[in-house]
Coordinates of C-alpha atoms in Angstrom, one line a residue:
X1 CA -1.8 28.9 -33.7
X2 CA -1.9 28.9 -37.2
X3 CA -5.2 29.6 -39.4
X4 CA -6.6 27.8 -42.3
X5 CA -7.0 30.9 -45.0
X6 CA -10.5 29.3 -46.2
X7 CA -12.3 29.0 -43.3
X8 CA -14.6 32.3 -44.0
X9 CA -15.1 34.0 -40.5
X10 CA -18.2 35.3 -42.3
X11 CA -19.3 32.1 -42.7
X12 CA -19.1 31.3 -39.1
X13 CA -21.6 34.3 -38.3
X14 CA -24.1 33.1 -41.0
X15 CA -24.6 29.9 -39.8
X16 CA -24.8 31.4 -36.1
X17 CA -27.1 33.9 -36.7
X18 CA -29.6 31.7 -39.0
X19 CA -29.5 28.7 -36.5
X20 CA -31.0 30.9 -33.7
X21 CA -33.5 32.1 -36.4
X22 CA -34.7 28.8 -36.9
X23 CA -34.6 28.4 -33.2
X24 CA -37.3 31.3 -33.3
X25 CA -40.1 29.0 -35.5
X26 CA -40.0 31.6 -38.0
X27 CA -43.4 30.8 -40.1
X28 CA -42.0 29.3 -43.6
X29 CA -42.7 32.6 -45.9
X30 CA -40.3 32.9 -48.9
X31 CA -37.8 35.1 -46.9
X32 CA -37.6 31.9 -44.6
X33 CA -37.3 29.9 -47.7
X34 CA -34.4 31.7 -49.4
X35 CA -32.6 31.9 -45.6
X36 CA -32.3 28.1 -45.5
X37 CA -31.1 27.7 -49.0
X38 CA -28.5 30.4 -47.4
X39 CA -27.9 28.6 -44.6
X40 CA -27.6 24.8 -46.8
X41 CA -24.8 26.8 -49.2
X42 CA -23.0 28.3 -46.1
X43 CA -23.0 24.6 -44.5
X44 CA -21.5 23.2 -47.7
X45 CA -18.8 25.6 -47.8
X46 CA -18.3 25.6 -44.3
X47 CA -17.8 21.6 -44.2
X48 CA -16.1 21.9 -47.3
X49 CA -13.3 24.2 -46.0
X50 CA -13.2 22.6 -42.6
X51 CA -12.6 19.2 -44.7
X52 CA -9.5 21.2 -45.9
X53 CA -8.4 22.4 -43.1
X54 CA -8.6 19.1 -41.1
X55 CA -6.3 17.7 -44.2
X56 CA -3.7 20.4 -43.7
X57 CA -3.7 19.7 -39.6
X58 CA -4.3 16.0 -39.3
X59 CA -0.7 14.9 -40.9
X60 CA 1.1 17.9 -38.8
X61 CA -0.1 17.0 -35.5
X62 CA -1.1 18.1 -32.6
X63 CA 2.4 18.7 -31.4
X64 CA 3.9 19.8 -35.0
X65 CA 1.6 23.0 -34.7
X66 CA 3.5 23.9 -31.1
X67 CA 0.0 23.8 -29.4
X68 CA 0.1 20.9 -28.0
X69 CA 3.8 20.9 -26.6
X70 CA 2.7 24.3 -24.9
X71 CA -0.1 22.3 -23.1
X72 CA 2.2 19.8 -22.4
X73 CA 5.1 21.6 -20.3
X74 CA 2.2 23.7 -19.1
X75 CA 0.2 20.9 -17.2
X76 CA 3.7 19.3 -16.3
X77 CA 5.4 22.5 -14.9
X78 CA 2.1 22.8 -13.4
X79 CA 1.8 19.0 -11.7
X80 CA 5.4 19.4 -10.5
X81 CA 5.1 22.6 -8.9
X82 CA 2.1 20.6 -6.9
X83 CA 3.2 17.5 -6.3
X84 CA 7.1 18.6 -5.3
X85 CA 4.8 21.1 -2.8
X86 CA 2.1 19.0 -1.6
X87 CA 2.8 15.4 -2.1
X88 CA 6.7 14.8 -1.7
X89 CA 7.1 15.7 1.7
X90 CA 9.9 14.3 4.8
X91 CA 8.0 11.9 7.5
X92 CA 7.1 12.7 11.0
X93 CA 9.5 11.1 13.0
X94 CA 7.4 11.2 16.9
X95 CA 9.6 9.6 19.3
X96 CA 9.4 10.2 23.2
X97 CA 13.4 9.6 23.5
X98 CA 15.8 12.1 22.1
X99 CA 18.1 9.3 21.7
X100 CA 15.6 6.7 20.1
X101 CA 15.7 9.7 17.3
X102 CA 19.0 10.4 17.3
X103 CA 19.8 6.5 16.6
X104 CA 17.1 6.3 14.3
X105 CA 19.1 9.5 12.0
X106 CA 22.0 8.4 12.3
X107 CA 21.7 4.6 11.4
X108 CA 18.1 4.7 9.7
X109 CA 18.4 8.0 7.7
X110 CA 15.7 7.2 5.3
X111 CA 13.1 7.9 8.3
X112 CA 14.0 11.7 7.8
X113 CA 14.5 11.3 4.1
X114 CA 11.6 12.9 1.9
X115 CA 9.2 10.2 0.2
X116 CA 8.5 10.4 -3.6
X117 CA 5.1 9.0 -3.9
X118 CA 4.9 7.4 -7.6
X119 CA 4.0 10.2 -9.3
X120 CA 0.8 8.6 -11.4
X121 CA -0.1 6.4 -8.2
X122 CA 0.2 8.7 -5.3
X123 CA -3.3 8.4 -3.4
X124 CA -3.7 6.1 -0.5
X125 CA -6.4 4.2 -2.4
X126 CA -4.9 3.7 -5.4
X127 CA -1.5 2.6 -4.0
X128 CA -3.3 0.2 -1.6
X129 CA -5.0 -1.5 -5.0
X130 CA -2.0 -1.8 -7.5
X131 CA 0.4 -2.6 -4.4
X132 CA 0.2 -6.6 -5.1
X133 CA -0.4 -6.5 -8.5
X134 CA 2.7 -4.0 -9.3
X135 CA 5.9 -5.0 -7.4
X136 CA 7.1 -8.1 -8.8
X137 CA 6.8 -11.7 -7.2
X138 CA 10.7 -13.1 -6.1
X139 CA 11.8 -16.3 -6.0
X140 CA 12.0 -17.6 -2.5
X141 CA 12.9 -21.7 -1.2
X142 CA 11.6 -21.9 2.2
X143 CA 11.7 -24.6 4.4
X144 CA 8.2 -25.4 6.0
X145 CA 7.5 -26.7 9.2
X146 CA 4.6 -27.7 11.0
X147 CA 4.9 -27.3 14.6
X148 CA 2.1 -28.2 17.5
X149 CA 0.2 -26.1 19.8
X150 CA -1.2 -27.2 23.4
X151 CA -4.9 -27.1 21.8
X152 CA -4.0 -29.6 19.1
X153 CA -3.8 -27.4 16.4
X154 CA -1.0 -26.9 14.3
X155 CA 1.3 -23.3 12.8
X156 CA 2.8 -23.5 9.4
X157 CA 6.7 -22.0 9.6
X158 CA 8.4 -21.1 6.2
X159 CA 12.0 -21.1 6.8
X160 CA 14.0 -18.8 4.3
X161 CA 17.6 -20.1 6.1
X162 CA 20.2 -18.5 4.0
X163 CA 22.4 -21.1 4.4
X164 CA 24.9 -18.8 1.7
X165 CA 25.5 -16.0 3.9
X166 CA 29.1 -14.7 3.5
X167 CA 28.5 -12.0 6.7
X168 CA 26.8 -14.5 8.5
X169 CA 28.2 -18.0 7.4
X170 CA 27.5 -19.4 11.4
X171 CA 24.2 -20.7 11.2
X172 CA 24.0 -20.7 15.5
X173 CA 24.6 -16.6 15.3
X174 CA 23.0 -16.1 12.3
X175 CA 20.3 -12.9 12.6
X176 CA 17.1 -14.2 12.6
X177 CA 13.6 -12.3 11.5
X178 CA 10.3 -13.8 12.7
X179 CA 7.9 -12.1 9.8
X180 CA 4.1 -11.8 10.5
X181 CA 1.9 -11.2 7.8
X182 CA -1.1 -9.3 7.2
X183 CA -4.9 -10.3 7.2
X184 CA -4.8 -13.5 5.8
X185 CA -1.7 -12.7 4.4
X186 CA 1.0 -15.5 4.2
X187 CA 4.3 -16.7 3.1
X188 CA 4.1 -15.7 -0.9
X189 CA 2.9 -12.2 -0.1
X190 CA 4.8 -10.0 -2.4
X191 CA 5.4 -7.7 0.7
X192 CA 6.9 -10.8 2.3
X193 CA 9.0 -11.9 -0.2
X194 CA 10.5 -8.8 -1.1
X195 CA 11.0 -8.1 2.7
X196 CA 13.3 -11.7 2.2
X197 CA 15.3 -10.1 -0.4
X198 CA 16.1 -7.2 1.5
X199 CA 17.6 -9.3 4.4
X200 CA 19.5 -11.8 2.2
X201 CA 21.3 -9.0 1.1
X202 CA 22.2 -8.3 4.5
X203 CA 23.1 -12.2 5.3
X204 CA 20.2 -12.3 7.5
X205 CA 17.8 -15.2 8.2
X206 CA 13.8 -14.8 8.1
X207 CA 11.1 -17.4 9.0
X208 CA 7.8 -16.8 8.1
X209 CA 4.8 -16.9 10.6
X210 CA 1.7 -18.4 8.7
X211 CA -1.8 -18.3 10.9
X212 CA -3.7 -20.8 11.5
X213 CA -5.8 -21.8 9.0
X214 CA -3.8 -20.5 6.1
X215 CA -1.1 -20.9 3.4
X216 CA -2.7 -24.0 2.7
X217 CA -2.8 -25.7 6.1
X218 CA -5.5 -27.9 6.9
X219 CA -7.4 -25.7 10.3
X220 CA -7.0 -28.5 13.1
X221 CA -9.5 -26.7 15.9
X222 CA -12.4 -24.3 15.1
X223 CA -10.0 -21.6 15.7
X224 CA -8.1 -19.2 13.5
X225 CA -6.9 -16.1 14.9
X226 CA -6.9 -12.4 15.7
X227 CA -5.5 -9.1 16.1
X228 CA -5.8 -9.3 20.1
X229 CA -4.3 -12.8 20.7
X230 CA -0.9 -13.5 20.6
X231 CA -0.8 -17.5 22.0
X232 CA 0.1 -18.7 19.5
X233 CA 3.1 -15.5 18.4
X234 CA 4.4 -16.1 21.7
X235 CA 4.6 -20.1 20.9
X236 CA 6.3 -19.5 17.9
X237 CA 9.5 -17.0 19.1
X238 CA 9.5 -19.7 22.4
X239 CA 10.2 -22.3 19.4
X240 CA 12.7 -20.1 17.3
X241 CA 14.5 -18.9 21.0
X242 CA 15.0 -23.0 21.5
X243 CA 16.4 -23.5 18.2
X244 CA 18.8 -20.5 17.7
X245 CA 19.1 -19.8 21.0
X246 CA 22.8 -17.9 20.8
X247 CA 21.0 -15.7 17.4
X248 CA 20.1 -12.4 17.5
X249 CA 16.6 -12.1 17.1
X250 CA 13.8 -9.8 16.2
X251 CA 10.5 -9.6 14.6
X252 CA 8.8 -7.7 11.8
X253 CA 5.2 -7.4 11.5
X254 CA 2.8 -6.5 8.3
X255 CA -0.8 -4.8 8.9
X256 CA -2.8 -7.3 10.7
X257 CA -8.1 -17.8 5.8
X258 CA -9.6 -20.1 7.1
X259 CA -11.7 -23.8 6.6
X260 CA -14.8 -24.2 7.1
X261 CA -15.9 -27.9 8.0
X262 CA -14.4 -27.5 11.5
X263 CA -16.0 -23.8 12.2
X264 CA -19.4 -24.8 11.0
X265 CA -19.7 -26.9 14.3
X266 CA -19.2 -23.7 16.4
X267 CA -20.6 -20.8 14.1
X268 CA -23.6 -20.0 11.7
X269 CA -21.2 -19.7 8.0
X270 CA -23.6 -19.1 5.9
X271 CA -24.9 -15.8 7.9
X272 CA -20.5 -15.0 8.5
X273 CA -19.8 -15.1 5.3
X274 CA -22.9 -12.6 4.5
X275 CA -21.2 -10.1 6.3
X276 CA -20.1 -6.7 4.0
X277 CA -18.1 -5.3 6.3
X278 CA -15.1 -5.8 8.5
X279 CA -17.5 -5.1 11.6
X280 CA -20.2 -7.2 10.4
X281 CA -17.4 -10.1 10.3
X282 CA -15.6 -9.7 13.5
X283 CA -19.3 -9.0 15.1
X284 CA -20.1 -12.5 14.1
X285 CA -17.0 -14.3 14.0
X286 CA -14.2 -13.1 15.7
X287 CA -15.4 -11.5 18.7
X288 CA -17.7 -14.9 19.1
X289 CA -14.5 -16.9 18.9
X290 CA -12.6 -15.5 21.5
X291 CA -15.0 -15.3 23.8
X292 CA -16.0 -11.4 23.9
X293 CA -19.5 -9.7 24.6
X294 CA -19.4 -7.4 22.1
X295 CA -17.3 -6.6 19.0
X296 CA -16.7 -3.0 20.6
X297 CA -14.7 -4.9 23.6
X298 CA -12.7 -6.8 20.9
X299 CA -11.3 -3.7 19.4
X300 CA -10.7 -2.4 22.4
X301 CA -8.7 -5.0 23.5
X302 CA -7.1 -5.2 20.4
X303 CA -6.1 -1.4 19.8
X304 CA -2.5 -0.8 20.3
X305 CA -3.7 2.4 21.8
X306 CA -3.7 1.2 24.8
X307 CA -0.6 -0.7 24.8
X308 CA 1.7 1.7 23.6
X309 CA 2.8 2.6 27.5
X310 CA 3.8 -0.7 28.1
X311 CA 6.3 -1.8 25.4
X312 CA 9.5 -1.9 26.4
X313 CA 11.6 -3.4 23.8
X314 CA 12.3 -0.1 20.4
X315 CA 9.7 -0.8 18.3
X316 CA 9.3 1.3 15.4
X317 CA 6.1 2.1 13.3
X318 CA 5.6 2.9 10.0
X319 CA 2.4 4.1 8.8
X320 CA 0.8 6.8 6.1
X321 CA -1.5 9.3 7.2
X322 CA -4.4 8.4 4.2
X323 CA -3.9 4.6 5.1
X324 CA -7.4 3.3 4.2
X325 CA -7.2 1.1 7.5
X326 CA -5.3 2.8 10.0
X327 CA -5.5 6.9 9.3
X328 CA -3.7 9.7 10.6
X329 CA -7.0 10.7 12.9
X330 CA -6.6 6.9 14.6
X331 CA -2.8 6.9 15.3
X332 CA -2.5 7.4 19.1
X333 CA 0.3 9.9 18.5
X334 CA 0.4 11.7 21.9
X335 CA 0.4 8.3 23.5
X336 CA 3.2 7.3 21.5
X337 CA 5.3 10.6 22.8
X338 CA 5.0 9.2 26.5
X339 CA 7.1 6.3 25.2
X340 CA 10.7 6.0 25.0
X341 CA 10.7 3.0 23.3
X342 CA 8.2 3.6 20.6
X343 CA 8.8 5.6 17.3
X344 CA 6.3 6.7 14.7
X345 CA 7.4 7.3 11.1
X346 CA 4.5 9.2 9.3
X347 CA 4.0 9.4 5.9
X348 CA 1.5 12.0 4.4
X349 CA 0.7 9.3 1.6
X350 CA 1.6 5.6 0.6
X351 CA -1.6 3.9 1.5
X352 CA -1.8 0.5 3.1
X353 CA 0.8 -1.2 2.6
X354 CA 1.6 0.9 -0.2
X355 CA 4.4 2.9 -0.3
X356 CA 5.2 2.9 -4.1
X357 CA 7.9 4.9 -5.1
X358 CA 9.6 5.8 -8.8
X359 CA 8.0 5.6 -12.1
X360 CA 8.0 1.9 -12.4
X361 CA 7.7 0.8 -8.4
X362 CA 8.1 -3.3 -9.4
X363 CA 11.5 -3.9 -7.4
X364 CA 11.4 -1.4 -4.1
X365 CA 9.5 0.1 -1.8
X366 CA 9.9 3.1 0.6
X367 CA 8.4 0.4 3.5
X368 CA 11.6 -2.0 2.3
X369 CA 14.1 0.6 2.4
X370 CA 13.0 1.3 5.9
X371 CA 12.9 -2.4 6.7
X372 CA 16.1 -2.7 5.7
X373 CA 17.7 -0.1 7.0
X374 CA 16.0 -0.6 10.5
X375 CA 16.9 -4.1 10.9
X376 CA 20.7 -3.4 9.8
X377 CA 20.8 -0.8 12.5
X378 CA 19.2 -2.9 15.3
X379 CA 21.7 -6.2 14.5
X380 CA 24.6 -4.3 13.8
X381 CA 24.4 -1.5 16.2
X382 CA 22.3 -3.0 19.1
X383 CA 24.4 -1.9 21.6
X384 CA 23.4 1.8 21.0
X385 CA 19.8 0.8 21.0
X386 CA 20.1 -0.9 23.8
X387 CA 21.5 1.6 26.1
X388 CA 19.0 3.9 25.6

């Protein structure tokens, strides 16, 4: 460090030394007197030499004087040694089928791949927040259509066809993707869209489940829909099975709106929309709606927890342990091990939805690459999967 040749040191110790004097209430007698004209010639000089050596630093730098680059590699080494230690880490790959992990390694290797958290975004929290507002929007042209249900209420489908496909140019045998959004999610979900990109690459074709109630879609009945009732799911791959009947076919699902002059006939609004909390809103609306006694039975009934045993198609999971909505204390893992069919890929960050990765996390995810990957290995090497 280098030293300014005025600055007295003697000086330093004067002004100390009469401060906590004058801290003491010293009655004013002339020695008090003559120690504060001390004390105002000591300031002078002391500001007058600090002046100076403020002039000699200022122009330097911080970094010129080789301080501040010190502190610099210091607190980096020091963030790197952390982060490459606790916060880039390899997923949990739980699977009760040896060969439902073998597969998985062999044709989805980023499952077993370490995860590189963006390094200034890392937390759960943070990455669920900057999520939508970070990776960029892409173009998409989809195809809507509005098909009926047996209540008299009506699903918006957004078609991405891909009618360009060079691997797939047979529209009958084309690979089709049902895509279900998240909570209120929809259609121009960033998560969606890049999801899009990521099979047009691979000549695939997507269609885009909208709920009830949202993307713009006028709500036909006074009701929308929840995480426990899958009427209107099952009418929607009934109608994709009767177009594209000779298509391979699979689904991908995000996470988990709504108009209010047909609900108001059925529910209090104004005391719905006053709810703060998830609870409070499924406690007055959704658990009223479809008929349960109490919001505890809805969750019940809508856990996966309890369905895990009976899925018998691969499904595989994705999901971080500091997820704000699903965390690593809530995922059913043992459960999970008792099926063949079913693999977890854990994360020990990435939030909800998250998943940022690299210093600037606009065009891909880690949840795309494993999208991607996942959905290449299921339509390209189904008979493995299959078999198992």
């Amino acid at each position: 460090m280098r030293r300014c040749p005025a600055l007295h040191r003697r000086a330093l110790r004067r002004v100390c030394v009469c401060v906590c004097v004058c801290v003491c209430c010293i009655p004013p007698t002339s020695a008090a007197f003559a120690a504060m004209r001390l004390l105002e010639t000591d300031l002078q000089v002391l500001t007058r030499e600090l002046s100076l050596y403020l002039e000699i630093q200022v122009p330097v730098g911080l970094f010129g004087s080789g301080v501040g680059w010190s502190l610099v590699l210091g607190f980096t080494a020091a963030f790197a040694c952390y982060y490459l230690s606790s916060i880039a880490k390899k997923p949990q790959l739980v699977t009760g089928s040896e060969s439902f992990s073998c597969f998985l390694q062999e044709h989805c290797p980023v499952v077993t791949e370490t995860y590189y958290p963006t390094v200034w975004c890392w937390e759960g929290r943070v990455q669920t927040l900057l999520r939508p507002f970070i990776t960029s929007r892409l173009p998409v042209e989809y195809r809507n259509e509005l098909i009926k249900t047996t209540d008299g209420g009506q699903i918006s489908l957004d078609w991405f066809d891909n009618n360009d496909s060079i691997c797939f140019p047979d529209a009958s045998t084309r690979p089709t993707i049902l895509l279900l959004p998240g909570l209120t999610g929809t259609s121009k979900e960033s998560y969606i869209l890049h999801m899009i990109q990521q099979s047009e690459m691979l000549g695939y074709r997507c269609v885009v489940f909208n709920n009830r109630g949202t993307a713009g879609e006028t709500l036909l009945t006074p009701r929308t829909y929840c995480a426990a009732n899958t009427q209107d799911l099952e009418a929607v791959i009934h109608h994709i099975h009767n177009i594209h009947a000779s298509a391979p076919f699979m689904a991908a699902g995000v996470s988990m709106g709504g108009h209010r002059q047909k609900l108001e006939k059925l529910f209090d609004m104004n005391l719905v929309m006053k709810a703060k909390t998830i609870r409070e809103f499924d406690k007055q609306f959704t658990s009223v709606m479809f008929g349960y006694r109490t919001v505890d039975d809805y969750y019940v009934d809508a856990s996966p927890y309890c369905k895990l045993k009976s899925i018998g198609i691969p499904v595989l999971c994705l999901n971080s342990l500091d997820d704000v909505f699903s965390p690593g204390h809530a995922i059913p893992i043992e459960t999970a091990k008792q099926n063949p069919n079913v693999a977890l890929v854990l994360t020990s960050y990435g939030g909800h939805i998250g998943f940022l990765e690299g210093m600037w996390p606009r065009k891909c995810t880690y949840m795309d690459r494993v999208f991607k990957q996942f959905v290449q290995a299921v339509f390209e090497h189904g008979n493995k999967i299959c078999s198992m």
